[in-house]
Amino acid sequence: MKPVWPNVPLSRWSKRLFKLLALFVTSVFLVTGLSVPGYGAAQPTVLTPNAAEAGLEGLLAQDPNTAGNATLYFETPTFTVSVFPRNSQTLRMNVYNKETRQTEQLNAPVTRRDGIISSNWISYDSFGSRGGRNIVYRASGNLTNNQARLEIVDVPTSSILLSQNSTSVRDFFLPGANPNPNPNPGQGDLLNRTFVGFDTQNHSVRVFNDNGVTKMNVYNRITNQPLVNGLTATAEATEIAPYRCWVNYFSGQSYGGVAARYFVRVSGDGQARLDVIAPNGGVLLSEPRVSSSPLVTNIPQADRPECFGSGGTVPDGAGLEPYVAAVFGGDNELQRVRQVLPSGSSQGVGGLTCVINPRFENAPQGRFINAAECSDRNDASAVVNFLRARGLNSRLVYRNFRYR
């Protein structure tokens, strides 16, 4: 027997209200029954902005943070460097680049190298790569004044690609060092005010800040005489090769009783030299930095040319040396030079400090063939004699600040 459903007549407005109510109930069911489970299954976990920032800072801090438990921990203008742990025979190195916000070395093995800079320095080497080059990160500490520095050395050539002195030292527990170093040992006002400092074979050079004024000291270590003592120095943004992309400071008034200026020059890849130039452009003294002592480079950004460190002054892979073995002639002579002195060789003139890459160059005196450029005058003269013996019109050219 079928149940009897009540038959209640509804008005037109009641039927419309009933339909709207049924539609609302159905919508609520669909939303609550389908949407909520789908959200829980499909959405990934999302960090809040604060959590994400904290995670990034933890990465930048080079986990584990070794400050307070390091053999050597210091800051340079660009890097944070740590050799750790303390009082251990097995050491590791961290190198963090503050400009790029990237870790360049992390827990990398370390080799101790005593006396590689001088007897007062202890160095720690860690092999790595940078910009596609095999390099060594060298963290060093000076036992005399608790100074520290970082050098990046190119392995194939042993040249210094970067050299920065410490701006602060947190841990300094090298063998033989003061067991209770000051919070900022050996830095003091002197180091923080030094823009450039290095030694040549016979001289010590320093460019520094004295109450907002840039000054220069040049000291002759042979005669124990100051040649420039606290005289005002000027940063020169030269457009003259080969020092166009170098930092150049000049100061001084005389050399050996002759009017002259002293030029302190530093390149972005760690080269440095002292030149003394007479008013007529004559070179009275030219000495490169010796690697037995560190190069201090805390150069203000305002004193750096835009191309500093770019290598823009190095044409076709050649060097930046001051002595040039020049040949005068045209294309035929250039081909002859390349035959007797191929690029990259030292054929017939062995033992030279020269970069050999024959090519045309231009100077105010005219165009010539740069057969070789050398850091030593005698080596450049040997190339000149070698070329003359083969019938080429060659002579020695010196690149001073009026070269171009």
PDB file of N, CA, C and O in Angstrom, residues 87-130:
ATOM      1  N   ASN A  87      92.585  25.299  18.203  1.00  0.00           N
ATOM      2  CA  ASN A  87      93.426  24.285  18.851  1.00  0.00           C
ATOM      3  C   ASN A  87      93.203  22.901  18.253  1.00  0.00           C
ATOM      4  O   ASN A  87      92.965  21.910  18.947  1.00  0.00           O
ATOM      5  N   SER A  88      93.276  22.842  16.917  1.00  0.00           N
ATOM      6  CA  SER A  88      93.081  21.572  16.226  1.00  0.00           C
ATOM      7  C   SER A  88      94.141  21.418  15.153  1.00  0.00           C
ATOM      8  O   SER A  88      94.591  22.390  14.551  1.00  0.00           O
ATOM      9  N   GLN A  89      94.558  20.161  14.909  1.00  0.00           N
ATOM     10  CA  GLN A  89      95.510  19.888  13.843  1.00  0.00           C
ATOM     11  C   GLN A  89      94.834  19.822  12.481  1.00  0.00           C
ATOM     12  O   GLN A  89      95.459  20.032  11.445  1.00  0.00           O
ATOM     13  N   THR A  90      93.548  19.503  12.473  1.00  0.00           N
ATOM     14  CA  THR A  90      92.780  19.425  11.225  1.00  0.00           C
ATOM     15  C   THR A  90      91.897  20.654  11.123  1.00  0.00           C
ATOM     16  O   THR A  90      90.937  20.808  11.881  1.00  0.00           O
ATOM     17  N   LEU A  91      92.231  21.537  10.190  1.00  0.00           N
ATOM     18  CA  LEU A  91      91.537  22.821  10.083  1.00  0.00           C
ATOM     19  C   LEU A  91      90.713  22.890   8.801  1.00  0.00           C
ATOM     20  O   LEU A  91      90.994  22.209   7.815  1.00  0.00           O
ATOM     21  N   ARG A  92      89.699  23.744   8.833  1.00  0.00           N
ATOM     22  CA  ARG A  92      88.831  24.012   7.688  1.00  0.00           C
ATOM     23  C   ARG A  92      88.742  25.520   7.476  1.00  0.00           C
ATOM     24  O   ARG A  92      89.083  26.305   8.362  1.00  0.00           O
ATOM     25  N   MET A  93      88.239  25.914   6.297  1.00  0.00           N
ATOM     26  CA  MET A  93      88.140  27.341   5.991  1.00  0.00           C
ATOM     27  C   MET A  93      86.763  27.671   5.427  1.00  0.00           C
ATOM     28  O   MET A  93      86.213  26.925   4.613  1.00  0.00           O
ATOM     29  N   ASN A  94      86.217  28.797   5.894  1.00  0.00           N
ATOM     30  CA  ASN A  94      85.028  29.413   5.314  1.00  0.00           C
ATOM     31  C   ASN A  94      85.420  30.784   4.754  1.00  0.00           C
ATOM     32  O   ASN A  94      86.123  31.540   5.417  1.00  0.00           O
ATOM     33  N   VAL A  95      84.948  31.103   3.554  1.00  0.00           N
ATOM     34  CA  VAL A  95      85.138  32.427   2.966  1.00  0.00           C
ATOM     35  C   VAL A  95      83.791  32.882   2.433  1.00  0.00           C
ATOM     36  O   VAL A  95      83.223  32.245   1.540  1.00  0.00           O
ATOM     37  N   TYR A  96      83.282  33.973   3.003  1.00  0.00           N
ATOM     38  CA  TYR A  96      81.970  34.489   2.611  1.00  0.00           C
ATOM     39  C   TYR A  96      82.127  35.861   1.969  1.00  0.00           C
ATOM     40  O   TYR A  96      82.784  36.748   2.522  1.00  0.00           O
ATOM     41  N   ASN A  97      81.563  36.039   0.776  1.00  0.00           N
ATOM     42  CA  ASN A  97      81.632  37.300   0.045  1.00  0.00           C
ATOM     43  C   ASN A  97      80.428  38.157   0.429  1.00  0.00           C
ATOM     44  O   ASN A  97      79.287  37.820   0.101  1.00  0.00           O
ATOM     45  N   LYS A  98      80.690  39.270   1.107  1.00  0.00           N
ATOM     46  CA  LYS A  98      79.601  40.119   1.590  1.00  0.00           C
ATOM     47  C   LYS A  98      78.950  40.915   0.467  1.00  0.00           C
ATOM     48  O   LYS A  98      77.799  41.326   0.605  1.00  0.00           O
ATOM     49  N   GLU A  99      79.666  41.142  -0.628  1.00  0.00           N
ATOM     50  CA  GLU A  99      79.103  41.911  -1.733  1.00  0.00           C
ATOM     51  C   GLU A  99      78.140  41.073  -2.568  1.00  0.00           C
ATOM     52  O   GLU A  99      77.055  41.521  -2.922  1.00  0.00           O
ATOM     53  N   THR A 100      78.549  39.836  -2.879  1.00  0.00           N
ATOM     54  CA  THR A 100      77.689  38.963  -3.683  1.00  0.00           C
ATOM     55  C   THR A 100      76.728  38.156  -2.825  1.00  0.00           C
ATOM     56  O   THR A 100      75.850  37.481  -3.360  1.00  0.00           O
ATOM     57  N   ARG A 101      76.923  38.179  -1.483  1.00  0.00           N
ATOM     58  CA  ARG A 101      76.102  37.397  -0.547  1.00  0.00           C
ATOM     59  C   ARG A 101      76.172  35.913  -0.873  1.00  0.00           C
ATOM     60  O   ARG A 101      75.172  35.187  -0.811  1.00  0.00           O
ATOM     61  N   GLN A 102      77.391  35.446  -1.189  1.00  0.00           N
ATOM     62  CA  GLN A 102      77.594  34.039  -1.503  1.00  0.00           C
ATOM     63  C   GLN A 102      78.801  33.506  -0.741  1.00  0.00           C
ATOM     64  O   GLN A 102      79.777  34.215  -0.506  1.00  0.00           O
ATOM     65  N   THR A 103      78.720  32.233  -0.365  1.00  0.00           N
ATOM     66  CA  THR A 103      79.820  31.546   0.278  1.00  0.00           C
ATOM     67  C   THR A 103      80.743  30.979  -0.792  1.00  0.00           C
ATOM     68  O   THR A 103      80.306  30.195  -1.629  1.00  0.00           O
ATOM     69  N   GLU A 104      82.008  31.383  -0.778  1.00  0.00           N
ATOM     70  CA  GLU A 104      82.960  30.903  -1.775  1.00  0.00           C
ATOM     71  C   GLU A 104      83.724  29.674  -1.298  1.00  0.00           C
ATOM     72  O   GLU A 104      84.179  28.873  -2.111  1.00  0.00           O
ATOM     73  N   GLN A 105      83.917  29.527   0.004  1.00  0.00           N
ATOM     74  CA  GLN A 105      84.490  28.325   0.597  1.00  0.00           C
ATOM     75  C   GLN A 105      83.663  27.957   1.823  1.00  0.00           C
ATOM     76  O   GLN A 105      83.296  28.833   2.611  1.00  0.00           O
ATOM     77  N   LEU A 106      83.389  26.679   2.007  1.00  0.00           N
ATOM     78  CA  LEU A 106      82.619  26.228   3.165  1.00  0.00           C
ATOM     79  C   LEU A 106      83.164  24.887   3.618  1.00  0.00           C
ATOM     80  O   LEU A 106      83.119  23.895   2.882  1.00  0.00           O
ATOM     81  N   ASN A 107      83.738  24.870   4.840  1.00  0.00           N
ATOM     82  CA  ASN A 107      84.319  23.654   5.411  1.00  0.00           C
ATOM     83  C   ASN A 107      85.379  23.041   4.498  1.00  0.00           C
ATOM     84  O   ASN A 107      85.501  21.827   4.390  1.00  0.00           O
ATOM     85  N   ALA A 108      86.138  23.893   3.809  1.00  0.00           N
ATOM     86  CA  ALA A 108      87.150  23.410   2.862  1.00  0.00           C
ATOM     87  C   ALA A 108      88.436  23.055   3.602  1.00  0.00           C
ATOM     88  O   ALA A 108      88.839  23.750   4.542  1.00  0.00           O
ATOM     89  N   PRO A 109      89.124  21.982   3.209  1.00  0.00           N
ATOM     90  CA  PRO A 109      90.377  21.599   3.879  1.00  0.00           C
ATOM     91  C   PRO A 109      91.435  22.688   3.783  1.00  0.00           C
ATOM     92  O   PRO A 109      91.466  23.464   2.825  1.00  0.00           O
ATOM     93  N   VAL A 110      92.315  22.723   4.781  1.00  0.00           N
ATOM     94  CA  VAL A 110      93.315  23.789   4.908  1.00  0.00           C
ATOM     95  C   VAL A 110      94.699  23.178   5.052  1.00  0.00           C
ATOM     96  O   VAL A 110      94.870  22.141   5.705  1.00  0.00           O
ATOM     97  N   THR A 111      95.690  23.817   4.429  1.00  0.00           N
ATOM     98  CA  THR A 111      97.096  23.458   4.612  1.00  0.00           C
ATOM     99  C   THR A 111      97.834  24.641   5.218  1.00  0.00           C
ATOM    100  O   THR A 111      97.739  25.761   4.719  1.00  0.00           O
ATOM    101  N   ARG A 112      98.555  24.410   6.294  1.00  0.00           N
ATOM    102  CA  ARG A 112      99.311  25.486   6.940  1.00  0.00           C
ATOM    103  C   ARG A 112     100.606  25.726   6.185  1.00  0.00           C
ATOM    104  O   ARG A 112     101.317  24.792   5.831  1.00  0.00           O
ATOM    105  N   ARG A 113     100.928  27.018   5.950  1.00  0.00           N
ATOM    106  CA  ARG A 113     102.130  27.407   5.198  1.00  0.00           C
ATOM    107  C   ARG A 113     102.876  28.475   5.988  1.00  0.00           C
ATOM    108  O   ARG A 113     102.575  29.656   5.855  1.00  0.00           O
ATOM    109  N   ASP A 114     103.838  28.099   6.794  1.00  0.00           N
ATOM    110  CA  ASP A 114     104.594  29.067   7.582  1.00  0.00           C
ATOM    111  C   ASP A 114     105.632  29.775   6.710  1.00  0.00           C
ATOM    112  O   ASP A 114     106.287  29.148   5.865  1.00  0.00           O
ATOM    113  N   GLY A 115     105.759  31.098   6.905  1.00  0.00           N
ATOM    114  CA  GLY A 115     106.828  31.859   6.274  1.00  0.00           C
ATOM    115  C   GLY A 115     106.670  32.092   4.797  1.00  0.00           C
ATOM    116  O   GLY A 115     107.613  32.556   4.152  1.00  0.00           O
ATOM    117  N   ILE A 116     105.508  31.813   4.204  1.00  0.00           N
ATOM    118  CA  ILE A 116     105.354  32.008   2.769  1.00  0.00           C
ATOM    119  C   ILE A 116     105.345  33.500   2.427  1.00  0.00           C
ATOM    120  O   ILE A 116     105.748  33.912   1.352  1.00  0.00           O
ATOM    121  N   ILE A 117     104.866  34.350   3.353  1.00  0.00           N
ATOM    122  CA  ILE A 117     104.922  35.800   3.167  1.00  0.00           C
ATOM    123  C   ILE A 117     106.200  36.342   3.799  1.00  0.00           C
ATOM    124  O   ILE A 117     106.993  37.011   3.155  1.00  0.00           O
ATOM    125  N   SER A 118     106.411  36.055   5.069  1.00  0.00           N
ATOM    126  CA  SER A 118     107.642  36.382   5.772  1.00  0.00           C
ATOM    127  C   SER A 118     107.652  35.565   7.055  1.00  0.00           C
ATOM    128  O   SER A 118     106.679  34.883   7.381  1.00  0.00           O
ATOM    129  N   SER A 119     108.755  35.649   7.791  1.00  0.00           N
ATOM    130  CA  SER A 119     108.892  34.826   8.996  1.00  0.00           C
ATOM    131  C   SER A 119     107.891  35.207  10.073  1.00  0.00           C
ATOM    132  O   SER A 119     107.636  34.420  10.977  1.00  0.00           O
ATOM    133  N   ASN A 120     107.348  36.422   9.988  1.00  0.00           N
ATOM    134  CA  ASN A 120     106.386  36.862  11.002  1.00  0.00           C
ATOM    135  C   ASN A 120     104.952  36.442  10.689  1.00  0.00           C
ATOM    136  O   ASN A 120     104.060  36.701  11.486  1.00  0.00           O
ATOM    137  N   TRP A 121     104.742  35.833   9.527  1.00  0.00           N
ATOM    138  CA  TRP A 121     103.388  35.491   9.099  1.00  0.00           C
ATOM    139  C   TRP A 121     103.177  33.986   9.086  1.00  0.00           C
ATOM    140  O   TRP A 121     104.062  33.220   8.699  1.00  0.00           O
ATOM    141  N   ILE A 122     101.981  33.564   9.499  1.00  0.00           N
ATOM    142  CA  ILE A 122     101.517  32.189   9.334  1.00  0.00           C
ATOM    143  C   ILE A 122     100.346  32.218   8.370  1.00  0.00           C
ATOM    144  O   ILE A 122      99.417  33.019   8.541  1.00  0.00           O
ATOM    145  N   SER A 123     100.402  31.364   7.355  1.00  0.00           N
ATOM    146  CA  SER A 123      99.377  31.361   6.309  1.00  0.00           C
ATOM    147  C   SER A 123      98.664  30.019   6.271  1.00  0.00           C
ATOM    148  O   SER A 123      99.257  28.972   6.567  1.00  0.00           O
ATOM    149  N   TYR A 124      97.410  30.073   5.875  1.00  0.00           N
ATOM    150  CA  TYR A 124      96.599  28.878   5.700  1.00  0.00           C
ATOM    151  C   TYR A 124      96.023  28.898   4.287  1.00  0.00           C
ATOM    152  O   TYR A 124      95.328  29.848   3.912  1.00  0.00           O
ATOM    153  N   ASP A 125      96.322  27.853   3.509  1.00  0.00           N
ATOM    154  CA  ASP A 125      95.884  27.768   2.123  1.00  0.00           C
ATOM    155  C   ASP A 125      94.732  26.792   1.985  1.00  0.00           C
ATOM    156  O   ASP A 125      94.728  25.715   2.600  1.00  0.00           O
ATOM    157  N   SER A 126      93.764  27.166   1.164  1.00  0.00           N
ATOM    158  CA  SER A 126      92.640  26.289   0.859  1.00  0.00           C
ATOM    159  C   SER A 126      92.366  26.367  -0.642  1.00  0.00           C
ATOM    160  O   SER A 126      92.120  27.446  -1.173  1.00  0.00           O
ATOM    161  N   PHE A 127      92.428  25.225  -1.328  1.00  0.00           N
ATOM    162  CA  PHE A 127      92.232  25.204  -2.777  1.00  0.00           C
ATOM    163  C   PHE A 127      90.752  25.302  -3.121  1.00  0.00           C
ATOM    164  O   PHE A 127      89.892  24.737  -2.432  1.00  0.00           O
ATOM    165  N   GLY A 128      90.460  26.034  -4.206  1.00  0.00           N
ATOM    166  CA  GLY A 128      89.087  26.185  -4.657  1.00  0.00           C
ATOM    167  C   GLY A 128      89.077  26.661  -6.100  1.00  0.00           C
ATOM    168  O   GLY A 128      90.081  26.583  -6.813  1.00  0.00           O
ATOM    169  N   SER A 129      87.933  27.149  -6.538  1.00  0.00           N
ATOM    170  CA  SER A 129      87.803  27.700  -7.895  1.00  0.00           C
ATOM    171  C   SER A 129      86.983  28.969  -7.820  1.00  0.00           C
ATOM    172  O   SER A 129      86.106  29.118  -6.966  1.00  0.00           O
ATOM    173  N   ARG A 130      87.273  29.887  -8.756  1.00  0.00           N
ATOM    174  CA  ARG A 130      86.600  31.186  -8.766  1.00  0.00           C
ATOM    175  C   ARG A 130      86.586  31.705 -10.193  1.00  0.00           C
ATOM    176  O   ARG A 130      87.639  31.900 -10.793  1.00  0.00           O
TER     177      ARG A 130
END
